[in-house]
CSV table of C-alpha atoms in Angstrom, one decimal:
chain,number,residue,atom,x,y,z
A,1,MET,CA,62.3,92.5,195.7
A,2,ASN,CA,63.3,96.2,195.5
A,3,LEU,CA,60.5,98.5,196.5
A,4,SER,CA,60.8,100.5,193.3
A,5,VAL,CA,60.3,97.3,191.3
A,6,GLN,CA,57.3,96.3,193.5
A,7,ILE,CA,55.7,99.7,192.9
A,8,PHE,CA,56.3,99.5,189.1
A,9,LEU,CA,54.9,95.9,188.9
A,10,SER,CA,51.8,97.0,190.9
A,11,LEU,CA,51.4,100.0,188.5
A,12,VAL,CA,51.5,97.7,185.4
A,13,LEU,CA,49.1,95.1,187.1
A,14,SER,CA,46.6,97.9,188.0
A,15,VAL,CA,46.4,98.9,184.3
A,16,ILE,CA,46.0,95.3,183.1
A,17,VAL,CA,43.3,94.5,185.7
A,18,GLY,CA,41.5,97.8,185.1
A,19,LEU,CA,41.3,97.2,181.4
A,20,LEU,CA,40.1,93.6,181.9
A,21,LEU,CA,37.4,94.7,184.3
A,22,GLY,CA,36.2,97.5,182.0
A,23,ASP,CA,33.7,100.3,182.9
A,24,GLY,CA,31.0,97.8,183.9
A,25,SER,CA,32.7,97.4,187.2
A,26,VAL,CA,33.0,101.1,188.1
A,27,GLY,CA,30.6,100.8,191.0
A,28,PRO,CA,32.2,97.9,192.9
A,29,VAL,CA,35.7,99.2,192.3
A,30,LYS,CA,34.8,102.7,193.7
A,31,THR,CA,33.1,101.0,196.7
A,32,TRP,CA,35.9,98.5,197.6
A,33,ILE,CA,39.2,99.3,195.9
A,34,ALA,CA,39.3,103.1,195.7
A,35,PRO,CA,38.9,103.7,199.5
A,36,ILE,CA,42.1,101.6,200.1
A,37,GLY,CA,44.0,104.0,197.7
A,38,SER,CA,42.5,107.0,199.5
A,39,MET,CA,43.7,105.6,202.9
A,40,PHE,CA,47.2,105.3,201.4
A,41,ILE,CA,47.1,109.0,200.2
A,42,SER,CA,45.8,110.0,203.7
A,43,LEU,CA,48.7,108.3,205.4
A,44,ILE,CA,51.2,110.1,203.2
A,45,LYS,CA,49.4,113.5,203.6
A,46,MET,CA,49.4,112.9,207.3
A,47,MET,CA,53.2,113.5,207.2
A,48,ILE,CA,53.3,116.6,205.0
A,49,VAL,CA,53.1,119.3,207.7
A,50,PRO,CA,55.3,117.6,210.3
A,51,VAL,CA,58.1,116.7,208.0
A,52,VAL,CA,58.1,120.1,206.2
A,53,PHE,CA,57.9,122.1,209.4
A,54,CYS,CA,60.5,120.1,211.4
A,55,SER,CA,62.9,119.6,208.5
A,56,LEU,CA,62.8,123.3,207.6
A,57,VAL,CA,63.4,124.5,211.1
A,58,VAL,CA,66.4,122.1,211.4
A,59,GLY,CA,67.6,123.2,208.0
A,60,MET,CA,67.3,126.9,208.9
A,61,THR,CA,69.2,126.5,212.1
A,62,SER,CA,71.9,124.4,210.5
A,63,MET,CA,72.4,127.2,207.9
A,64,GLY,CA,72.7,129.7,210.6
A,65,ASP,CA,72.9,132.6,208.1
A,66,MET,CA,70.1,134.6,206.5
A,67,LYS,CA,72.5,135.7,203.7
A,68,LYS,CA,73.0,132.0,202.8
A,69,LEU,CA,69.2,131.4,202.8
A,70,GLY,CA,68.7,134.4,200.5
A,71,ARG,CA,71.4,133.2,198.1
A,72,ILE,CA,69.8,129.7,198.0
A,73,GLY,CA,66.3,131.2,197.5
A,74,VAL,CA,67.3,133.4,194.6
A,75,LYS,CA,69.1,130.5,192.8
A,76,THR,CA,66.2,128.1,193.4
A,77,LEU,CA,63.6,130.5,192.1
A,78,ALA,CA,65.7,131.4,189.0
A,79,VAL,CA,66.2,127.7,188.0
A,80,TYR,CA,62.5,127.0,188.5
A,81,LEU,CA,61.5,129.8,186.2
A,82,VAL,CA,63.9,128.9,183.5
A,83,THR,CA,62.9,125.2,183.5
A,84,THR,CA,59.2,126.3,183.4
A,85,ALA,CA,59.8,128.4,180.2
A,86,ILE,CA,61.8,125.5,178.6
A,87,ALA,CA,58.9,123.0,179.5
A,88,ILE,CA,56.4,125.2,177.6
A,89,ALA,CA,58.7,125.4,174.6
A,90,ILE,CA,59.2,121.6,174.6
A,91,GLY,CA,55.4,121.2,174.7
A,92,PHE,CA,55.1,123.4,171.6
A,93,VAL,CA,57.8,121.4,169.7
A,94,VAL,CA,56.3,118.0,170.5
A,95,ALA,CA,52.7,119.1,169.8
A,96,GLY,CA,54.0,120.8,166.6
A,97,ILE,CA,55.4,117.5,165.4
A,98,VAL,CA,52.4,115.3,166.4
A,99,GLN,CA,49.7,118.0,165.7
A,100,PRO,CA,47.0,116.7,168.1
A,101,GLY,CA,43.5,117.8,167.3
A,102,ILE,CA,43.9,118.2,163.5
A,103,GLY,CA,40.7,117.0,161.8
A,104,MET,CA,39.2,116.0,165.1
A,105,ALA,CA,35.5,116.5,165.5
A,106,LEU,CA,34.6,116.5,169.2
A,107,PRO,CA,31.3,117.3,170.8
A,108,THR,CA,31.1,120.8,172.1
A,109,ALA,CA,30.7,121.3,175.8
A,110,ALA,CA,30.5,124.2,178.2
A,111,ALA,CA,33.8,125.3,179.6
A,112,PRO,CA,34.3,124.2,183.2
A,113,LYS,CA,34.2,127.0,185.8
A,114,VAL,CA,37.7,128.2,186.7
A,115,LYS,CA,38.6,130.2,189.8
A,116,GLU,CA,40.0,133.6,189.2
A,117,ALA,CA,43.8,133.7,189.5
A,118,PRO,CA,45.0,135.7,192.5
A,119,THR,CA,47.2,138.8,191.9
A,120,ILE,CA,50.9,138.6,192.7
A,121,MET,CA,50.4,140.9,195.7
A,122,GLN,CA,47.6,138.6,196.9
A,123,VAL,CA,50.0,135.6,196.7
A,124,PHE,CA,52.6,137.5,198.8
A,125,LEU,CA,49.8,138.5,201.3
A,126,ASN,CA,48.7,134.8,201.5
A,127,MET,CA,52.2,133.7,202.2
A,128,ILE,CA,52.2,135.4,205.6
A,129,PRO,CA,50.2,133.2,208.0
A,130,SER,CA,47.9,135.2,210.3
A,131,ASN,CA,47.3,131.9,212.1
A,132,PRO,CA,50.1,129.3,211.6
A,133,ILE,CA,48.0,126.6,213.2
A,134,ALA,CA,45.2,127.2,210.7
A,135,SER,CA,47.7,127.1,207.8
A,136,MET,CA,49.0,123.7,209.2
A,137,ALA,CA,45.5,122.4,209.5
A,138,LYS,CA,44.9,123.3,205.8
A,139,ALA,CA,48.4,122.1,204.8
A,140,ASP,CA,49.1,125.4,203.1
A,141,ILE,CA,52.8,124.9,202.2
A,142,LEU,CA,53.9,128.5,201.6
A,143,PRO,CA,52.7,129.9,204.9
A,144,ILE,CA,54.2,126.9,206.7
A,145,ILE,CA,57.5,127.6,205.0
A,146,ILE,CA,57.4,131.3,206.2
A,147,PHE,CA,56.5,130.4,209.8
A,148,ALA,CA,59.2,127.7,209.9
A,149,LEU,CA,61.8,130.2,208.7
A,150,PHE,CA,60.8,132.6,211.4
A,151,VAL,CA,61.0,129.9,214.1
A,152,GLY,CA,64.4,128.9,212.8
A,153,ALA,CA,65.6,132.5,212.8
A,154,GLY,CA,64.3,132.9,216.4
A,155,ILE,CA,66.2,129.8,217.6
A,156,ILE,CA,69.4,131.1,215.9
A,157,SER,CA,69.0,134.5,217.6
A,158,LEU,CA,68.3,132.8,221.0
A,159,GLY,CA,71.6,130.8,221.0
A,160,GLY,CA,73.1,128.9,223.9
A,161,LYS,CA,71.7,125.9,225.7
A,162,LYS,CA,68.1,126.7,225.2
A,163,ALA,CA,68.6,126.8,221.4
A,164,ASP,CA,70.5,123.5,221.5
A,165,ILE,CA,67.5,121.9,223.3
A,166,LEU,CA,65.1,123.2,220.6
A,167,ILE,CA,67.4,122.1,217.7
A,168,GLY,CA,67.7,118.7,219.2
A,169,PHE,CA,63.9,118.4,219.6
A,170,PHE,CA,63.2,119.4,216.0
A,171,ASP,CA,66.0,117.2,214.7
A,172,ALA,CA,64.7,114.2,216.5
A,173,SER,CA,61.1,115.0,215.4
A,174,ALA,CA,62.3,115.1,211.7
A,175,GLU,CA,64.0,111.7,212.1
A,176,VAL,CA,60.8,110.3,213.6
A,177,CYS,CA,58.9,111.6,210.5
A,178,TYR,CA,61.3,109.9,208.2
A,179,ARG,CA,60.9,106.6,210.1
A,180,ILE,CA,57.1,106.8,209.8
A,181,ILE,CA,57.4,107.6,206.0
A,182,GLY,CA,59.5,104.4,205.7
A,183,MET,CA,56.8,102.4,207.4
A,184,ILE,CA,54.1,103.9,205.1
A,185,MET,CA,56.2,103.1,202.0
A,186,LYS,CA,56.2,99.4,202.8
A,187,ILE,CA,52.5,99.3,201.7
A,188,ALA,CA,53.1,101.6,198.7
A,189,PRO,CA,52.7,98.7,196.1
A,190,LEU,CA,49.2,98.0,197.4
A,191,GLY,CA,48.4,101.7,197.7
A,192,VAL,CA,49.5,102.4,194.1
A,193,PHE,CA,47.4,99.5,192.8
A,194,CYS,CA,44.3,100.6,194.6
A,195,LEU,CA,44.8,104.2,193.4
A,196,LEU,CA,45.4,103.6,189.7
A,197,MET,CA,43.0,100.7,189.0
A,198,PRO,CA,39.8,102.8,189.5
A,199,VAL,CA,41.3,105.5,187.2
A,200,VAL,CA,41.9,102.9,184.5
A,201,VAL,CA,38.4,101.4,185.0
A,202,GLN,CA,36.7,104.9,184.8
A,203,ASN,CA,38.9,106.2,181.9
A,204,GLY,CA,38.9,103.2,179.7
A,205,PRO,CA,39.6,103.0,176.0
A,206,LYS,CA,36.3,104.8,175.1
A,207,VAL,CA,37.5,108.0,176.9
A,208,LEU,CA,41.2,107.7,176.1
A,209,LEU,CA,41.3,106.7,172.4
A,210,PRO,CA,39.7,110.0,170.9
A,211,LEU,CA,42.4,112.0,172.7
A,212,ILE,CA,45.3,109.6,172.6
A,213,SER,CA,47.4,112.1,170.6
A,214,VAL,CA,47.3,114.6,173.5
A,215,ILE,CA,48.3,111.8,176.0
A,216,ILE,CA,51.1,110.7,173.7
A,217,CYS,CA,52.4,114.3,173.4
A,218,MET,CA,52.3,114.7,177.2
A,219,ALA,CA,54.1,111.4,177.8
A,220,VAL,CA,56.8,112.1,175.1
A,221,GLY,CA,57.3,115.7,176.3
A,222,SER,CA,57.6,114.6,179.9
A,223,VAL,CA,60.3,112.0,179.0
A,224,ILE,CA,62.2,114.6,176.9
A,225,HIS,CA,62.1,117.2,179.6
A,226,ALA,CA,63.1,114.8,182.4
A,227,VAL,CA,66.0,113.2,180.4
A,228,CYS,CA,67.4,116.2,178.6
A,229,ILE,CA,66.8,119.0,181.1
A,230,TYR,CA,66.6,117.4,184.6
A,231,SER,CA,69.3,114.8,184.2
A,232,SER,CA,71.5,117.5,182.6
A,233,ILE,CA,71.0,119.8,185.5
A,234,ALA,CA,72.0,117.1,188.0
A,235,GLY,CA,74.8,115.9,185.7
A,236,ILE,CA,76.4,119.3,185.0
A,237,ALA,CA,76.0,120.7,188.6
A,238,ALA,CA,76.7,117.5,190.6
A,239,ARG,CA,78.3,115.2,188.1
A,240,MET,CA,75.5,112.7,188.8
A,241,SER,CA,74.7,110.1,186.1
A,242,PRO,CA,71.2,110.0,184.8
A,243,LEU,CA,70.9,106.4,185.9
A,244,THR,CA,71.8,107.3,189.5
A,245,PHE,CA,69.4,110.2,189.5
A,246,PHE,CA,66.4,108.4,188.1
A,247,ARG,CA,67.1,105.3,190.2
A,248,GLY,CA,67.1,107.5,193.3
A,249,MET,CA,63.8,109.1,192.2
A,250,SER,CA,62.0,106.0,191.1
A,251,GLU,CA,59.9,105.6,194.3
A,252,ALA,CA,58.8,109.3,194.5
A,253,MET,CA,58.1,109.4,190.7
A,254,ALA,CA,55.8,106.3,191.0
A,255,ILE,CA,53.9,107.8,194.0
A,256,ALA,CA,53.5,111.2,192.2
A,257,PHE,CA,52.3,109.4,189.0
A,258,THR,CA,49.5,107.6,190.9
A,259,THR,CA,48.5,110.3,193.5
A,260,CYS,CA,48.7,113.3,191.2
A,261,SER,CA,49.7,115.4,194.2
A,262,SER,CA,53.1,117.3,194.5
A,263,ALA,CA,52.3,118.0,198.1
A,264,GLY,CA,51.3,114.5,198.8
A,265,THR,CA,54.6,113.2,197.3
A,266,LEU,CA,56.6,115.7,199.3
A,267,PRO,CA,57.5,113.5,202.3
A,268,VAL,CA,58.7,110.7,200.1
A,269,ASN,CA,60.6,113.1,197.8
A,270,MET,CA,62.4,114.7,200.8
A,271,LYS,CA,63.4,111.3,202.2
A,272,ASN,CA,64.6,110.0,198.8
A,273,VAL,CA,66.7,113.1,197.8
A,274,GLN,CA,68.6,112.9,201.2
A,275,THR,CA,69.1,109.1,201.5
A,276,LYS,CA,69.5,108.2,197.8
A,277,LEU,CA,70.8,111.4,196.1
A,278,GLY,CA,72.9,112.8,198.9
A,279,VAL,CA,71.3,116.2,199.3
A,280,ARG,CA,71.9,117.9,202.6
A,281,ARG,CA,68.8,118.3,204.9
A,282,ASP,CA,69.0,122.1,205.0
A,283,ILE,CA,68.9,122.3,201.2
A,284,ALA,CA,66.2,119.6,200.7
A,285,SER,CA,64.0,121.1,203.4
A,286,PHE,CA,64.0,124.5,201.7
A,287,VAL,CA,64.1,123.7,198.0
A,288,LEU,CA,61.6,120.9,197.9
A,289,PRO,CA,58.7,122.4,199.8
A,290,LEU,CA,59.1,125.6,197.7
A,291,GLY,CA,59.2,123.6,194.5
A,292,ALA,CA,56.0,121.7,195.5
A,293,THR,CA,54.1,125.0,195.3
A,294,ILE,CA,56.0,127.1,192.7
A,295,ASN,CA,57.7,124.7,190.3
A,296,MET,CA,55.1,123.7,187.7
A,297,ASP,CA,57.1,122.4,184.8
A,298,GLY,CA,54.7,119.5,184.2
A,299,THR,CA,51.8,122.0,184.1
A,300,ALA,CA,53.8,124.3,181.8
A,301,LEU,CA,54.4,121.4,179.4
A,302,TYR,CA,50.7,120.6,179.5
A,303,MET,CA,49.9,124.2,178.7
A,304,GLY,CA,52.1,124.2,175.6
A,305,ILE,CA,50.5,121.0,174.3
A,306,CYS,CA,46.9,121.8,175.2
A,307,SER,CA,47.0,125.3,173.8
A,308,LEU,CA,48.2,124.0,170.4
A,309,PHE,CA,45.7,121.1,170.6
A,310,ILE,CA,42.8,123.6,171.2
A,311,ALA,CA,44.1,125.9,168.4
A,312,ASN,CA,44.1,122.9,166.0
A,313,VAL,CA,40.6,121.7,167.0
A,314,TYR,CA,39.2,125.2,166.4
A,315,GLY,CA,41.3,125.7,163.2
A,316,ILE,CA,43.1,128.8,164.7
A,317,PRO,CA,46.8,129.0,163.6
A,318,LEU,CA,49.1,130.1,166.4
A,319,THR,CA,51.7,132.8,165.4
A,320,MET,CA,55.2,132.9,166.9
A,321,ASP,CA,54.2,136.0,168.8
A,322,GLN,CA,51.3,134.1,170.4
A,323,MET,CA,53.6,131.2,171.3
A,324,MET,CA,56.1,133.6,173.0
A,325,MET,CA,53.1,135.2,174.9
A,326,ILE,CA,52.1,131.7,176.1
A,327,ILE,CA,55.6,131.0,177.3
A,328,LEU,CA,55.8,134.4,179.1
A,329,THR,CA,52.3,134.2,180.6
A,330,GLY,CA,52.8,130.5,181.7
A,331,THR,CA,56.1,131.2,183.4
A,332,LEU,CA,54.7,134.2,185.4
A,333,ALA,CA,51.5,132.3,186.1
A,334,SER,CA,53.4,129.5,187.8
A,335,ILE,CA,54.2,132.0,190.6
A,336,GLY,CA,50.8,133.7,190.6
A,337,THR,CA,49.0,130.4,191.1
A,338,ALA,CA,51.4,129.0,193.6
A,339,GLY,CA,49.7,126.8,196.2
A,340,VAL,CA,46.2,127.4,194.7
A,341,PRO,CA,44.1,124.3,194.3
A,342,GLY,CA,43.4,123.5,190.6
A,343,GLY,CA,46.3,125.7,189.7
A,344,GLY,CA,46.9,123.8,186.4
A,345,LEU,CA,43.4,124.7,185.1
A,346,ILE,CA,43.8,128.3,186.2
A,347,MET,CA,47.1,128.6,184.4
A,348,LEU,CA,45.6,127.1,181.2
A,349,ALA,CA,42.6,129.4,181.4
A,350,MET,CA,45.0,132.4,181.8
A,351,VAL,CA,47.0,131.3,178.8
A,352,LEU,CA,44.0,130.8,176.5
A,353,GLN,CA,42.7,134.2,177.5
A,354,SER,CA,46.1,135.9,176.9
A,355,VAL,CA,46.2,134.7,173.2
A,356,GLY,CA,42.5,134.8,172.4
A,357,LEU,CA,41.9,131.1,172.2
A,358,PRO,CA,38.3,129.8,173.0
A,359,MET,CA,37.8,129.1,176.7
A,360,GLU,CA,35.4,126.3,175.7
A,361,GLY,CA,38.7,124.5,174.8
A,362,LEU,CA,39.1,123.7,178.5
A,363,ALA,CA,36.2,121.3,178.2
A,364,LEU,CA,38.0,119.3,175.5
A,365,VAL,CA,40.8,118.2,177.8
A,366,ALA,CA,38.7,117.9,181.0
A,367,GLY,CA,37.8,114.3,180.3
A,368,ILE,CA,41.4,113.2,180.3
A,369,ASP,CA,42.7,115.7,182.8
A,370,ARG,CA,43.3,113.0,185.5
A,371,VAL,CA,45.5,111.0,183.1
A,372,LEU,CA,47.5,114.1,182.0
A,373,ASP,CA,47.8,115.1,185.7
A,374,MET,CA,49.8,111.9,186.3
A,375,PHE,CA,52.5,113.0,183.9
A,376,ARG,CA,52.6,116.6,185.0
A,377,THR,CA,52.8,115.8,188.7
A,378,CYS,CA,55.6,113.2,188.1
A,379,LEU,CA,57.5,115.8,186.1
A,380,ASN,CA,57.0,118.5,188.7
A,381,ILE,CA,58.5,116.5,191.6
A,382,THR,CA,61.4,115.2,189.5
A,383,GLY,CA,62.2,118.8,188.7
A,384,ASP,CA,62.2,119.7,192.4
A,385,ALA,CA,64.7,117.0,193.1
A,386,ALA,CA,67.0,117.9,190.2
A,387,VAL,CA,67.1,121.5,191.4
A,388,ALA,CA,67.8,120.3,195.0
A,389,VAL,CA,70.7,118.2,193.7
A,390,ALA,CA,72.1,121.2,191.7
A,391,ILE,CA,71.7,123.7,194.6
A,392,ASN,CA,73.3,121.2,197.0
A,393,ALA,CA,76.3,120.9,194.6
A,394,THR,CA,76.8,124.6,194.2
A,395,GLU,CA,76.6,125.2,198.0
A,396,LYS,CA,79.3,122.6,198.6
A,397,ASP,CA,81.7,124.8,196.6
A,398,LYS,CA,81.1,127.6,199.1
A,399,GLU,CA,81.8,125.5,202.2
């Protein structure tokens, strides 16, 4: 049976079993099932730093041109920002039709504490690793990208036989990483089942039903954005059919949906876009790690839906000016919160503050945030892949 089908079936089975067990079995499930899922995530995370670093060094040396790297970087960042703005707009449209929160009486709760968002200059400062080994230990993707680019540039400037030896070493190391990822993916169906079932048991119908309209908005908005925007980007730029694109992404999307981690899905995503979507390693190794930290289309969609939901609950009508402010703030915040843990909550807090919506509204969606995170992470990594396919196609024209 195809691995993608196995993962999908285990996902469906985990939902069925979780609903049948109910919240009465939370304790045993957390004790015996959840740790197996955590082991699976740890196995994938184990490969993040090696695969990003080795692939990016190889990609940098194969480009052999800083001008080419700059061109790819500008195009990638521009597409990420545009799709982020579109995602917020789609969130508004879907939430405007469904109108989640109208007439809903929810118990008031204190707003969860949110870290203060770093300034743009602080983000730039944090990108430069004062200790690359420490950045690798903490799996900070942006500093690792910068360090790998410098290592690649140093190898290019070295040239000759010594450079060839180093390129061969990193190339072989990247291949070993992909082989290990292949081994890990063989147990993906079991890992997905053990990751998702505890979530279903803990967030049963009692938690989900009062906020089902928000979940529906998130699911519908994610499908619309993926099908209309991402498949169009891949189709127009690379003449790739939606079926080919989503079939190639099915494994990575399932892993993202269950792990809720863009960084955790990165090794699988890098392998898939190269082997199944035909993206060159030098493109994939630059575009995807950057996207895992900067591209937040799923979070942007979530912001559009949740801000309208909170406004409806508190009976505050949003004006067109406020909606435009949310789109602008959300798009810029996607860079400002790059690589920051809990970035989604920080972005939503910034958006609520920018248009004067109650910060207590954060508490309304906190209960289902894990469920919403599944959709937004899945959308994020799908967007990374679509942009990689598009950039790869545009760079082929320049060869």
